[in-house]
Amino acid sequence: MEKRDYLVKTLSRTKRKDYENYIINSIWHKIDNMELQPVSQQYVKRKNGKYALMDLYFPQLQIAIEVDEAYHQKNQEEDNLRLDEIIAAVNEESNSEFMCLRIDASQSIESINYRISEVISIIQEKASIKQLKWLTYEEQLSEIKQQEYLTIYDGVSFENITDIANTIFGKNYKGFQRSGFRVTETLWVWCPKLAVKIDGVIKSPARGWLNILADDWSYIDESQENQTEERRIALIDDDLRLNKVRAVFANYKDNLGINRYRFVGVFKSSGLSPDNPNYIRYVRIQDKTKIIHA
């Protein structure tokens, strides 16, 4: 997506077209730095384990801005969030420089504008000591390729499985339609579409497969509609026999509704799920995977 189109979509997706819209757009235009990338409506996992919706986030600076309005409560319990929002969330605990700046929209316009000026000064000061560049997607992939490992804290997302294969695992695919592939004798890549919860009922997004990722990414429970226990046991035995582990890239939609894949860790089967024997449990054993350079 071109920078122009990204900015138009990002800065126009506030959930309320009132004070928040005025404040967010004032901040962006007064900063006047086209190398600083804004993200709107960004969920952040706070240190207390809950999720909060930040109205504006600058990932290069790890600065979030939250507009407080008296009648609107934006802190939400985890169960009220979609899986997409949880996967795309920024983890405050893993970002040592993370800063949340609040603006009280219930104050007078003079007070609001004064606080906006304070916030802009903080952003500009932090931006002045960093070499900022708004990378294209292709530039992001090139930078990742230079790393030794991809970790769950990198926060990078991939547009398709082909890019995962070629960037992280040294493949040279022209296109790839399946949800996974083999890398080594024991390592596989798995790109599951996660199940969705509608009115408390778990629904499959793809051919009856039900993949449930824990909120803290510590495990995945997997099943398929009409799958027999005998079949589940056979799959578990097969994984144990092969000593199979899976680098998992969960499929989700980002805050602009674009399909993405994000690395959530390396997982290994631990048998049937203790929460529901109709599922196989895969537990996370690593938070990074080695980048293979072709």
mmCIF file of C-alpha atoms in Angstrom:
data_model
loop_
_atom_site.group_PDB
_atom_site.id
_atom_site.type_symbol
_atom_site.label_atom_id
_atom_site.label_comp_id
_atom_site.label_asym_id
_atom_site.label_seq_id
_atom_site.Cartn_x
_atom_site.Cartn_y
_atom_site.Cartn_z
ATOM 1 C CA MET A 1 0.000 0.000 0.000
ATOM 2 C CA GLU A 2 1.343 3.439 -0.946
ATOM 3 C CA LYS A 3 2.095 5.839 1.902
ATOM 4 C CA ARG A 4 -0.693 8.192 0.797
ATOM 5 C CA ASP A 5 -3.341 5.453 0.818
ATOM 6 C CA TYR A 6 -2.092 4.081 4.122
ATOM 7 C CA LEU A 7 -2.320 7.476 5.817
ATOM 8 C CA VAL A 8 -5.821 8.151 4.505
ATOM 9 C CA LYS A 9 -7.080 4.782 5.732
ATOM 10 C CA THR A 10 -5.252 4.924 9.061
ATOM 11 C CA LEU A 11 -6.214 8.455 10.056
ATOM 12 C CA SER A 12 -9.863 8.015 9.083
ATOM 13 C CA ARG A 13 -10.610 4.832 11.035
ATOM 14 C CA THR A 14 -11.300 6.276 14.470
ATOM 15 C CA LYS A 15 -14.313 4.555 16.002
ATOM 16 C CA ARG A 16 -15.927 7.862 16.930
ATOM 17 C CA LYS A 17 -15.892 10.979 14.747
ATOM 18 C CA ASP A 18 -15.671 13.557 17.517
ATOM 19 C CA TYR A 19 -12.942 14.701 19.922
ATOM 20 C CA GLU A 20 -10.678 11.751 19.147
ATOM 21 C CA ASN A 21 -10.724 12.526 15.435
ATOM 22 C CA TYR A 22 -9.750 16.151 16.100
ATOM 23 C CA ILE A 23 -6.953 15.248 18.518
ATOM 24 C CA ILE A 24 -5.393 12.450 16.448
ATOM 25 C CA ASN A 25 -5.350 14.435 13.225
ATOM 26 C CA SER A 26 -4.011 17.540 15.018
ATOM 27 C CA ILE A 27 -1.107 15.522 16.392
ATOM 28 C CA TRP A 28 -0.234 13.952 13.059
ATOM 29 C CA HIS A 29 -0.312 17.166 11.042
ATOM 30 C CA LYS A 30 1.623 19.197 13.631
ATOM 31 C CA ILE A 31 4.371 16.559 13.877
ATOM 32 C CA ASP A 32 4.954 16.951 10.126
ATOM 33 C CA ASN A 33 7.360 14.026 9.737
ATOM 34 C CA MET A 34 6.694 11.766 6.764
ATOM 35 C CA GLU A 35 9.235 9.178 7.952
ATOM 36 C CA LEU A 36 7.226 8.551 11.125
ATOM 37 C CA GLN A 37 4.608 5.845 10.624
ATOM 38 C CA PRO A 38 1.325 6.173 12.552
ATOM 39 C CA VAL A 39 -0.938 3.256 13.487
ATOM 40 C CA SER A 40 -4.481 3.952 14.638
ATOM 41 C CA GLN A 41 -6.708 1.822 16.875
ATOM 42 C CA GLN A 42 -3.784 -0.271 18.160
ATOM 43 C CA TYR A 43 -4.378 -2.782 20.940
ATOM 44 C CA VAL A 44 -1.687 -3.008 23.594
ATOM 45 C CA LYS A 45 -1.285 -5.813 26.115
ATOM 46 C CA ARG A 46 -0.610 -4.009 29.387
ATOM 47 C CA LYS A 47 1.647 -5.301 32.157
ATOM 48 C CA ASN A 48 -1.443 -6.232 34.183
ATOM 49 C CA GLY A 49 -2.444 -8.737 31.466
ATOM 50 C CA LYS A 50 -5.386 -6.707 30.173
ATOM 51 C CA TYR A 51 -5.696 -5.108 26.756
ATOM 52 C CA ALA A 52 -6.182 -1.408 26.088
ATOM 53 C CA LEU A 53 -7.047 0.321 22.840
ATOM 54 C CA MET A 54 -4.614 3.075 21.901
ATOM 55 C CA ASP A 55 -5.979 5.660 19.522
ATOM 56 C CA LEU A 56 -2.614 6.333 17.929
ATOM 57 C CA TYR A 57 0.671 4.417 18.054
ATOM 58 C CA PHE A 58 4.109 5.133 16.616
ATOM 59 C CA PRO A 59 5.918 1.755 16.464
ATOM 60 C CA GLN A 60 9.294 3.283 15.556
ATOM 61 C CA LEU A 61 9.252 5.253 18.824
ATOM 62 C CA GLN A 62 7.114 2.871 20.903
ATOM 63 C CA ILE A 63 4.856 5.773 21.852
ATOM 64 C CA ALA A 64 1.125 5.259 22.242
ATOM 65 C CA ILE A 65 -1.531 7.940 22.617
ATOM 66 C CA GLU A 66 -4.823 7.303 24.341
ATOM 67 C CA VAL A 67 -7.663 9.802 24.158
ATOM 68 C CA ASP A 68 -9.807 9.655 27.286
ATOM 69 C CA GLU A 69 -13.464 10.542 27.020
ATOM 70 C CA ALA A 70 -15.703 10.547 30.073
ATOM 71 C CA TYR A 71 -18.431 8.377 28.560
ATOM 72 C CA HIS A 72 -16.215 5.816 26.870
ATOM 73 C CA GLN A 73 -14.409 2.946 28.615
ATOM 74 C CA LYS A 74 -11.744 1.530 26.285
ATOM 75 C CA ASN A 75 -10.034 -0.928 28.605
ATOM 76 C CA GLN A 76 -11.450 -4.354 27.800
ATOM 77 C CA GLU A 77 -11.198 -7.798 29.292
ATOM 78 C CA GLU A 78 -9.371 -10.279 27.085
ATOM 79 C CA ASP A 79 -12.509 -12.338 26.429
ATOM 80 C CA ASN A 80 -14.142 -9.359 24.689
ATOM 81 C CA LEU A 81 -11.434 -9.099 22.050
ATOM 82 C CA ARG A 82 -11.247 -10.866 18.735
ATOM 83 C CA LEU A 83 -8.292 -13.190 18.226
ATOM 84 C CA ASP A 84 -7.140 -10.838 15.473
ATOM 85 C CA GLU A 85 -6.838 -8.012 17.977
ATOM 86 C CA ILE A 86 -4.922 -10.154 20.454
ATOM 87 C CA ILE A 87 -2.406 -11.374 17.858
ATOM 88 C CA ALA A 88 -1.832 -7.880 16.466
ATOM 89 C CA ALA A 89 -1.454 -6.342 19.930
ATOM 90 C CA VAL A 90 1.741 -4.656 21.067
ATOM 91 C CA ASN A 91 3.181 -6.252 24.200
ATOM 92 C CA GLU A 92 4.074 -3.459 26.619
ATOM 93 C CA GLU A 93 6.178 -5.771 28.794
ATOM 94 C CA SER A 94 8.493 -6.729 25.927
ATOM 95 C CA ASN A 95 9.105 -3.090 24.902
ATOM 96 C CA SER A 96 11.371 -1.426 27.471
ATOM 97 C CA GLU A 97 10.927 1.998 25.841
ATOM 98 C CA PHE A 98 7.134 1.795 25.606
ATOM 99 C CA MET A 99 5.409 5.037 26.607
ATOM 100 C CA CYS A 100 1.691 5.779 26.863
ATOM 101 C CA LEU A 101 0.641 9.436 26.628
ATOM 102 C CA ARG A 102 -2.913 10.318 27.641
ATOM 103 C CA ILE A 103 -5.056 13.239 26.531
ATOM 104 C CA ASP A 104 -8.222 14.126 28.444
ATOM 105 C CA ALA A 105 -10.819 15.105 25.855
ATOM 106 C CA SER A 106 -13.304 16.270 28.502
ATOM 107 C CA GLN A 107 -11.231 19.409 29.199
ATOM 108 C CA SER A 108 -11.606 22.801 27.532
ATOM 109 C CA ILE A 109 -10.315 23.248 23.992
ATOM 110 C CA GLU A 110 -7.475 25.397 25.378
ATOM 111 C CA SER A 111 -6.418 22.602 27.747
ATOM 112 C CA ILE A 112 -6.708 19.993 24.991
ATOM 113 C CA ASN A 113 -4.527 22.031 22.630
ATOM 114 C CA TYR A 114 -1.965 22.634 25.386
ATOM 115 C CA ARG A 115 -1.752 18.883 26.039
ATOM 116 C CA ILE A 116 -1.479 18.210 22.302
ATOM 117 C CA SER A 117 1.539 20.548 22.214
ATOM 118 C CA GLU A 118 3.112 18.682 25.143
ATOM 119 C CA VAL A 119 2.601 15.322 23.422
ATOM 120 C CA ILE A 120 4.064 16.620 20.156
ATOM 121 C CA SER A 121 7.159 17.901 21.982
ATOM 122 C CA ILE A 122 7.726 14.465 23.543
ATOM 123 C CA ILE A 123 7.321 12.733 20.174
ATOM 124 C CA GLN A 124 9.610 15.159 18.354
ATOM 125 C CA GLU A 125 12.279 14.914 21.057
ATOM 126 C CA LYS A 126 12.331 11.124 20.873
ATOM 127 C CA ALA A 127 12.250 11.196 17.055
ATOM 128 C CA SER A 128 15.233 13.574 16.972
ATOM 129 C CA ILE A 129 17.574 10.984 18.501
ATOM 130 C CA LYS A 130 16.536 8.178 16.166
ATOM 131 C CA GLN A 131 17.274 7.651 12.515
ATOM 132 C CA LEU A 132 13.752 7.219 11.236
ATOM 133 C CA LYS A 133 12.782 5.671 7.955
ATOM 134 C CA TRP A 134 9.326 4.506 6.992
ATOM 135 C CA LEU A 135 10.231 1.191 5.373
ATOM 136 C CA THR A 136 8.303 -0.337 2.519
ATOM 137 C CA TYR A 137 7.185 -3.941 2.958
ATOM 138 C CA GLU A 138 9.996 -5.122 0.678
ATOM 139 C CA GLU A 139 12.541 -3.173 2.755
ATOM 140 C CA GLN A 140 11.163 -4.733 5.932
ATOM 141 C CA LEU A 141 11.642 -8.230 4.481
ATOM 142 C CA SER A 142 15.189 -7.356 3.438
ATOM 143 C CA GLU A 143 16.034 -6.171 6.970
ATOM 144 C CA ILE A 144 14.550 -9.270 8.576
ATOM 145 C CA LYS A 145 16.631 -11.452 6.259
ATOM 146 C CA GLN A 146 19.800 -10.021 7.814
ATOM 147 C CA GLN A 147 18.834 -11.155 11.324
ATOM 148 C CA GLU A 148 19.986 -14.412 12.904
ATOM 149 C CA TYR A 149 16.593 -15.155 14.474
ATOM 150 C CA LEU A 150 12.961 -14.147 14.075
ATOM 151 C CA THR A 151 11.319 -13.707 17.487
ATOM 152 C CA ILE A 152 7.736 -13.251 18.628
ATOM 153 C CA TYR A 153 8.729 -9.778 19.837
ATOM 154 C CA ASP A 154 9.774 -8.502 16.414
ATOM 155 C CA GLY A 155 6.194 -7.516 15.661
ATOM 156 C CA VAL A 156 6.674 -8.042 11.926
ATOM 157 C CA SER A 157 3.816 -9.403 9.838
ATOM 158 C CA PHE A 158 3.911 -11.147 6.458
ATOM 159 C CA GLU A 159 1.503 -10.710 3.573
ATOM 160 C CA ASN A 160 1.579 -14.353 2.462
ATOM 161 C CA ILE A 161 3.127 -17.765 3.099
ATOM 162 C CA THR A 162 5.475 -17.423 0.119
ATOM 163 C CA ASP A 163 7.165 -14.434 1.785
ATOM 164 C CA ILE A 164 7.537 -16.424 5.019
ATOM 165 C CA ALA A 165 9.136 -19.329 3.180
ATOM 166 C CA ASN A 166 11.540 -17.217 1.130
ATOM 167 C CA THR A 167 12.489 -14.663 3.791
ATOM 168 C CA ILE A 168 12.785 -16.856 6.889
ATOM 169 C CA PHE A 169 13.430 -20.376 5.643
ATOM 170 C CA GLY A 170 15.637 -19.969 2.582
ATOM 171 C CA LYS A 171 13.100 -21.199 0.037
ATOM 172 C CA ASN A 172 12.643 -19.899 -3.472
ATOM 173 C CA TYR A 173 8.927 -20.378 -3.966
ATOM 174 C CA LYS A 174 7.088 -18.492 -6.705
ATOM 175 C CA GLY A 175 3.774 -19.101 -4.984
ATOM 176 C CA PHE A 176 2.410 -21.308 -2.234
ATOM 177 C CA GLN A 177 -1.210 -22.272 -1.546
ATOM 178 C CA ARG A 178 -1.004 -24.764 1.344
ATOM 179 C CA SER A 179 -1.052 -23.853 5.037
ATOM 180 C CA GLY A 180 2.399 -25.284 5.786
ATOM 181 C CA PHE A 181 5.590 -26.895 4.527
ATOM 182 C CA ARG A 182 8.565 -28.891 5.742
ATOM 183 C CA VAL A 183 11.882 -27.167 6.489
ATOM 184 C CA THR A 184 14.083 -29.900 8.023
ATOM 185 C CA GLU A 185 13.630 -33.477 9.244
ATOM 186 C CA THR A 186 11.917 -32.217 12.387
ATOM 187 C CA LEU A 187 10.895 -28.601 11.688
ATOM 188 C CA TRP A 188 7.699 -27.720 9.860
ATOM 189 C CA VAL A 189 6.026 -24.389 9.214
ATOM 190 C CA TRP A 190 2.340 -24.149 10.093
ATOM 191 C CA CYS A 191 0.164 -21.141 9.152
ATOM 192 C CA PRO A 192 -3.240 -21.774 10.728
ATOM 193 C CA LYS A 193 -6.345 -19.683 10.383
ATOM 194 C CA LEU A 194 -7.592 -19.178 13.902
ATOM 195 C CA ALA A 195 -11.106 -20.057 14.992
ATOM 196 C CA VAL A 196 -13.496 -17.210 15.775
ATOM 197 C CA LYS A 197 -15.923 -16.953 18.661
ATOM 198 C CA ILE A 198 -19.434 -15.744 17.796
ATOM 199 C CA ASP A 199 -21.909 -15.365 20.668
ATOM 200 C CA GLY A 200 -19.756 -17.711 22.742
ATOM 201 C CA VAL A 201 -19.696 -20.405 20.031
ATOM 202 C CA ILE A 202 -16.385 -21.325 18.372
ATOM 203 C CA LYS A 203 -16.633 -21.287 14.579
ATOM 204 C CA SER A 204 -14.250 -22.665 11.981
ATOM 205 C CA PRO A 205 -12.868 -20.233 9.365
ATOM 206 C CA ALA A 206 -11.474 -22.951 7.064
ATOM 207 C CA ARG A 207 -12.768 -26.424 6.108
ATOM 208 C CA GLY A 208 -13.860 -27.363 9.600
ATOM 209 C CA TRP A 209 -10.483 -26.762 11.261
ATOM 210 C CA LEU A 210 -10.623 -25.276 14.755
ATOM 211 C CA ASN A 211 -7.371 -23.660 15.901
ATOM 212 C CA ILE A 212 -7.460 -21.810 19.215
ATOM 213 C CA LEU A 213 -4.418 -19.787 20.274
ATOM 214 C CA ALA A 214 -4.059 -19.005 23.991
ATOM 215 C CA ASP A 215 -4.145 -15.293 24.805
ATOM 216 C CA ASP A 216 -0.526 -15.449 25.997
ATOM 217 C CA TRP A 217 0.482 -17.564 22.963
ATOM 218 C CA SER A 218 1.662 -20.388 25.253
ATOM 219 C CA TYR A 219 -0.330 -23.105 23.447
ATOM 220 C CA ILE A 220 -2.593 -23.883 20.506
ATOM 221 C CA ASP A 221 -5.512 -26.308 20.680
ATOM 222 C CA GLU A 222 -6.361 -27.871 17.316
ATOM 223 C CA SER A 223 -9.234 -30.018 16.138
ATOM 224 C CA GLN A 224 -11.419 -30.573 13.125
ATOM 225 C CA GLU A 225 -15.159 -30.897 12.991
ATOM 226 C CA ASN A 226 -16.196 -34.589 13.021
ATOM 227 C CA GLN A 227 -12.613 -35.671 13.816
ATOM 228 C CA THR A 228 -12.491 -38.967 15.713
ATOM 229 C CA GLU A 229 -10.446 -39.614 18.837
ATOM 230 C CA GLU A 230 -8.650 -42.379 16.954
ATOM 231 C CA ARG A 231 -7.540 -39.881 14.337
ATOM 232 C CA ARG A 232 -6.305 -37.422 16.989
ATOM 233 C CA ILE A 233 -4.279 -40.143 18.726
ATOM 234 C CA ALA A 234 -2.752 -41.126 15.370
ATOM 235 C CA LEU A 235 -1.700 -37.527 14.683
ATOM 236 C CA ILE A 236 -0.145 -37.226 18.150
ATOM 237 C CA ASP A 237 1.767 -40.493 17.708
ATOM 238 C CA ASP A 238 2.992 -39.378 14.296
ATOM 239 C CA ASP A 239 4.356 -36.112 15.716
ATOM 240 C CA LEU A 240 6.117 -37.945 18.552
ATOM 241 C CA ARG A 241 7.629 -40.481 16.188
ATOM 242 C CA LEU A 242 9.030 -37.753 13.920
ATOM 243 C CA ASN A 243 9.994 -35.507 16.872
ATOM 244 C CA LYS A 244 8.085 -32.868 14.934
ATOM 245 C CA VAL A 245 8.039 -29.193 15.912
ATOM 246 C CA ARG A 246 6.187 -26.378 14.189
ATOM 247 C CA ALA A 247 7.147 -22.764 13.601
ATOM 248 C CA VAL A 248 3.701 -21.183 13.708
ATOM 249 C CA PHE A 249 2.635 -18.080 11.790
ATOM 250 C CA ALA A 250 -0.948 -17.295 12.778
ATOM 251 C CA ASN A 251 -3.236 -15.863 10.121
ATOM 252 C CA TYR A 252 -5.171 -12.718 11.086
ATOM 253 C CA LYS A 253 -6.398 -9.368 9.768
ATOM 254 C CA ASP A 254 -4.454 -6.245 10.743
ATOM 255 C CA ASN A 255 -5.994 -2.973 11.906
ATOM 256 C CA LEU A 256 -6.758 -2.012 8.293
ATOM 257 C CA GLY A 257 -8.470 -5.336 7.602
ATOM 258 C CA ILE A 258 -5.579 -6.705 5.521
ATOM 259 C CA ASN A 259 -4.738 -10.416 5.711
ATOM 260 C CA ARG A 260 -1.436 -11.038 7.529
ATOM 261 C CA TYR A 261 0.686 -13.752 9.166
ATOM 262 C CA ARG A 262 2.548 -13.225 12.435
ATOM 263 C CA PHE A 263 5.118 -15.492 14.078
ATOM 264 C CA VAL A 264 3.811 -16.685 17.459
ATOM 265 C CA GLY A 265 6.508 -19.224 18.363
ATOM 266 C CA VAL A 266 7.723 -22.802 17.875
ATOM 267 C CA PHE A 267 5.270 -25.420 19.161
ATOM 268 C CA LYS A 268 5.303 -29.142 19.902
ATOM 269 C CA SER A 269 2.481 -31.617 20.503
ATOM 270 C CA SER A 270 1.891 -32.522 24.149
ATOM 271 C CA GLY A 271 -1.040 -34.887 23.589
ATOM 272 C CA LEU A 272 -4.750 -34.282 24.018
ATOM 273 C CA SER A 273 -5.780 -30.913 25.413
ATOM 274 C CA PRO A 274 -6.378 -31.028 29.177
ATOM 275 C CA ASP A 275 -9.185 -28.517 28.649
ATOM 276 C CA ASN A 276 -11.022 -30.506 25.969
ATOM 277 C CA PRO A 277 -10.086 -34.032 24.743
ATOM 278 C CA ASN A 278 -11.606 -33.188 21.367
ATOM 279 C CA TYR A 279 -8.503 -31.072 20.707
ATOM 280 C CA ILE A 280 -4.774 -31.724 20.330
ATOM 281 C CA ARG A 281 -2.627 -29.434 22.479
ATOM 282 C CA TYR A 282 0.555 -27.889 21.042
ATOM 283 C CA VAL A 283 2.698 -26.070 23.620
ATOM 284 C CA ARG A 284 5.168 -23.333 22.795
ATOM 285 C CA ILE A 285 8.751 -24.467 23.365
ATOM 286 C CA GLN A 286 10.631 -21.511 21.811
ATOM 287 C CA ASP A 287 9.901 -17.848 21.211
ATOM 288 C CA LYS A 288 12.286 -17.618 18.251
ATOM 289 C CA THR A 289 13.227 -19.523 15.115
ATOM 290 C CA LYS A 290 16.555 -19.415 13.268
ATOM 291 C CA ILE A 291 16.520 -17.610 9.928
ATOM 292 C CA ILE A 292 17.890 -19.848 7.182
ATOM 293 C CA HIS A 293 19.923 -17.989 4.581
ATOM 294 C CA ALA A 294 19.867 -19.608 1.171
#
